[in-house]
Short mmCIF file of C-alpha atoms in Angstrom, two decimals:
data_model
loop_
_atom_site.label_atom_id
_atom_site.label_comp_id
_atom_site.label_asym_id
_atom_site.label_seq_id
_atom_site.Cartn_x
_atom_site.Cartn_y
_atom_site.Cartn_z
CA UNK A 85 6.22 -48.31 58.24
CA UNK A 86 8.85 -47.11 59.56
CA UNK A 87 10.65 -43.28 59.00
CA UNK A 88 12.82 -42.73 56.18
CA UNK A 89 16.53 -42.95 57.39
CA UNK A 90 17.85 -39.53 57.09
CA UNK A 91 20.87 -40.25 54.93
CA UNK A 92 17.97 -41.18 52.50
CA UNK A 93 16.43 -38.10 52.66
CA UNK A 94 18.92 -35.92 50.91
CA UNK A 95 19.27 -38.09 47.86
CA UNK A 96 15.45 -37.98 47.63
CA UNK A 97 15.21 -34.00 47.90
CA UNK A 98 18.20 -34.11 45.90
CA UNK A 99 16.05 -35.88 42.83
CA UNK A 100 12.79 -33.93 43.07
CA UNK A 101 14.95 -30.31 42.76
CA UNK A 102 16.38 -32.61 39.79
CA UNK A 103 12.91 -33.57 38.29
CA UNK A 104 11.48 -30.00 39.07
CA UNK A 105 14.55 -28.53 37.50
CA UNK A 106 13.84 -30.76 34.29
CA UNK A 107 9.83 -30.05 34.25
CA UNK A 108 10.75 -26.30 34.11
CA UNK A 109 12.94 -26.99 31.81
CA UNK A 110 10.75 -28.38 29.49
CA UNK A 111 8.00 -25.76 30.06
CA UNK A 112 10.41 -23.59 28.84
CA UNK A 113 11.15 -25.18 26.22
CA UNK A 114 7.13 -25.32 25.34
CA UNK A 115 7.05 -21.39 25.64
CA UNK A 116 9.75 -21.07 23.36
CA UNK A 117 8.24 -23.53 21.00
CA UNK A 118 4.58 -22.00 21.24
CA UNK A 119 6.31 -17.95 21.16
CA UNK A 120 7.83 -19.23 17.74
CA UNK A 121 4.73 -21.02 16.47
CA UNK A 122 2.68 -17.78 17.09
CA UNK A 123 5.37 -15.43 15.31
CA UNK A 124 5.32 -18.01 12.67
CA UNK A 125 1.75 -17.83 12.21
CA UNK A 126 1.63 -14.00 12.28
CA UNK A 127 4.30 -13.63 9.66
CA UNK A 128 2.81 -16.17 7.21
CA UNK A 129 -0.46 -14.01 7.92
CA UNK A 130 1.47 -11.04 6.82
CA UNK A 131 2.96 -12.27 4.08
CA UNK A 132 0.00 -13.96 2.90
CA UNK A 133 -1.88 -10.20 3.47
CA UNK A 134 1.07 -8.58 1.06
CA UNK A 135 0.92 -10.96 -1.31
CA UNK A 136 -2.91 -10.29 -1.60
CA UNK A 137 -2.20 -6.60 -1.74
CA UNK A 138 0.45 -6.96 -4.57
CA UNK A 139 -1.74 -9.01 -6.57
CA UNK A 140 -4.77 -6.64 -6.34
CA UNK A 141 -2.42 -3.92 -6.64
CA UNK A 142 -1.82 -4.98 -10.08
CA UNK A 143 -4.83 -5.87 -11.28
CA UNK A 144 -6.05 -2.39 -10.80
CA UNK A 145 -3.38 -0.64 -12.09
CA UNK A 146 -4.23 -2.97 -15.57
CA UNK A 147 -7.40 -1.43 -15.12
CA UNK A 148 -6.18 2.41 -14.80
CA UNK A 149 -5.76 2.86 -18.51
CA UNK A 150 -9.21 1.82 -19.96
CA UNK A 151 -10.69 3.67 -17.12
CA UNK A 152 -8.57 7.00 -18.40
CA UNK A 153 -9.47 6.50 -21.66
CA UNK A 154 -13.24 6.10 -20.85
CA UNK A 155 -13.33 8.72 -19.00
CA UNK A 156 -11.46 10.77 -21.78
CA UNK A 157 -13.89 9.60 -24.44
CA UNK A 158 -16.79 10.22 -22.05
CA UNK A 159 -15.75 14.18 -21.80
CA UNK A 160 -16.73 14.90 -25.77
CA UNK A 161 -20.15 13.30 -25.64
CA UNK A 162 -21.82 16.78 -25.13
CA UNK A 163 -21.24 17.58 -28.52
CA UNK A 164 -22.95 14.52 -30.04
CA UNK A 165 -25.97 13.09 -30.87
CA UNK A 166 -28.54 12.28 -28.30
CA UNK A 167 -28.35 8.95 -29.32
CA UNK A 168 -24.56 8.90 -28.19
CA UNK A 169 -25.20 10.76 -25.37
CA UNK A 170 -27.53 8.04 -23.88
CA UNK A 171 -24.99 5.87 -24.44
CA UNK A 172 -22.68 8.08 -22.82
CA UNK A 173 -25.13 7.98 -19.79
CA UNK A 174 -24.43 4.04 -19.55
CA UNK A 175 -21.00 4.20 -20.01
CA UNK A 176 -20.98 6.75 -17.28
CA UNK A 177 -22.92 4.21 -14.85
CA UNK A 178 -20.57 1.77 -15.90
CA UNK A 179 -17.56 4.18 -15.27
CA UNK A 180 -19.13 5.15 -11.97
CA UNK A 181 -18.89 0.93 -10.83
CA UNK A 182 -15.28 1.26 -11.72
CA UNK A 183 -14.61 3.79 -9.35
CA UNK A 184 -16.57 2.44 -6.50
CA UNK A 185 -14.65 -0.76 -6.76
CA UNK A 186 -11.16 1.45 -6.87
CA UNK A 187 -12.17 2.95 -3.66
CA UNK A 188 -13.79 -0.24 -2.13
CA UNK A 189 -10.45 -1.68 -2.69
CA UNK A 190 -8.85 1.24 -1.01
CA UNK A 191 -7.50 2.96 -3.93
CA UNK A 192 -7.47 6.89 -3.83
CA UNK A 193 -6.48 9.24 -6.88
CA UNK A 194 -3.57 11.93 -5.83
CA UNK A 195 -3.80 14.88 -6.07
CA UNK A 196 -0.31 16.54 -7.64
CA UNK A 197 -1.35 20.48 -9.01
CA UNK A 198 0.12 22.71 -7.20
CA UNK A 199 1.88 19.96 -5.03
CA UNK A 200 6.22 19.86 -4.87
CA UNK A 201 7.51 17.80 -6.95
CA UNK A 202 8.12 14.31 -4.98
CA UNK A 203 9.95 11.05 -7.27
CA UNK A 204 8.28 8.46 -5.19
CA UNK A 205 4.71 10.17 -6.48
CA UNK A 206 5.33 11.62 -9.71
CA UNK A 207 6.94 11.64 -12.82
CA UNK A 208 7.90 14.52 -14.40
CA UNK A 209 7.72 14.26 -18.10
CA UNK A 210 8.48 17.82 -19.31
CA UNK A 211 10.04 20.90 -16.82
CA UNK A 212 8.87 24.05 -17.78
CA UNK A 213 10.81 27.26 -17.15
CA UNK A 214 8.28 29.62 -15.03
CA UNK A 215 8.85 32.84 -12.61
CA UNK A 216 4.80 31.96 -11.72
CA UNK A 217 5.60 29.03 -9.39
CA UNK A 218 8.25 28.20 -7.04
CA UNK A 219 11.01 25.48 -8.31
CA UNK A 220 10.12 22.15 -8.15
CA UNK A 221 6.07 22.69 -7.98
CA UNK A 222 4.06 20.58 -10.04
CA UNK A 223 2.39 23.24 -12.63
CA UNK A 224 0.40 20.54 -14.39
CA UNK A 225 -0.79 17.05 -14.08
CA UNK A 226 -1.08 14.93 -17.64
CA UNK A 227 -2.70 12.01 -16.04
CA UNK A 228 -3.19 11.36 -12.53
CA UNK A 229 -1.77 9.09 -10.27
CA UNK A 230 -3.05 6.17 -7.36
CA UNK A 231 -2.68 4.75 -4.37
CA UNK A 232 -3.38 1.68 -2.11
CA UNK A 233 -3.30 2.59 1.18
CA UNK A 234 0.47 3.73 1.47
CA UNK A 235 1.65 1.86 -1.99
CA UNK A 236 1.92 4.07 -5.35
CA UNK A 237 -0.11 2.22 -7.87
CA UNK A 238 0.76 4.36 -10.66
CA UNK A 239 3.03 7.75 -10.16
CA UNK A 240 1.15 11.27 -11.31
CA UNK A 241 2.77 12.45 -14.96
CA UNK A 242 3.43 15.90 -14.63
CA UNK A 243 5.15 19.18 -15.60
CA UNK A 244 7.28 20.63 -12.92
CA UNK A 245 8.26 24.41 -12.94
CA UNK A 246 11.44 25.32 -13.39
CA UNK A 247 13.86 28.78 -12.42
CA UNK A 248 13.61 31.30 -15.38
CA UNK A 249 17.77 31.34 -16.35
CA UNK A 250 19.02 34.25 -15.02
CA UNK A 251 19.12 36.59 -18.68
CA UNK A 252 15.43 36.06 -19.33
CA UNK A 253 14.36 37.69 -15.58
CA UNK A 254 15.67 41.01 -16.62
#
């Protein structure tokens, strides 16, 4: 065998920078490919994860109003029968359940009394004119409100304290 001539070497060196320019080409093109497969994935995962949230969200806030109104019925039993009030104690059990699947499900009950008065939390449903609490303070709370991790299940109901008008402070 004899040595290559050298006018044949450039051509040669000329097509493997060629071919090794195309093969990073292409691996490039794979990164790119498996970068946007991956973000892919993670989004579906995310949205998949929300739309699992929104769905339980839901169901539980169905769920909010028999569990008020239990509870509500539950707070007159002292002054029946005993034979109520042993049912009372089941119901209680029962009621008890509920609220450890609210909070397995990460569901919390706010806390508004005494709070400011926020929109995204509450809803005010009367204002009350007061010199005993600050404008805008939450002086009462009608029925409570929840959250799922950051999302507002159901807003508080409350009465927010108003500014006495000006004539009725002297």
């Amino acid at each position: 065998m004899s040595d290559p001539k050298p006018e044949d070497q450039p051509e040669e060196i000329v097509e493997e920078r060629d071919l090794e320019a195309e093969i990073q080409d292409y691996k490039n093109k794979y990164l790119r490919q498996l970068a946007e497969t991956e973000n892919t994935r993670k989004r579906l995962q995310k949205e998949k994860q929300e739309l699992t949230d929104y769905a339980i969200s839901n169901v539980i806030a169905d769920f909010l109003g028999p569990i008020d109104h239990m509870e509500s019925a539950l707070s007159h039993t002292d002054n029946m029968s005993e034979e109520v009030k042993h049912w009372g104690v089941g119901f209680k059990m029962i009621l008890t359940q509920f609220k450890d699947v609210l909070k397995e499900n990460g569901v919390k009950q706010m806390n508004a009394m005494g709070e400011m008065f926020d929109p995204h939390l509450h809803e005010a449903i009367e204002v009350i004119e007061t010199d005993e609490f600050a404008p805008g303070t939450i002086v009462e709370e009608c029925l409570r409100g929840f959250k799922m991790g950051e999302k507002v299940i159901r807003p508080a109901r409350v009465k927010v304290a108003k500014e006495l008008p000006k004539e009725n402070k002297e």
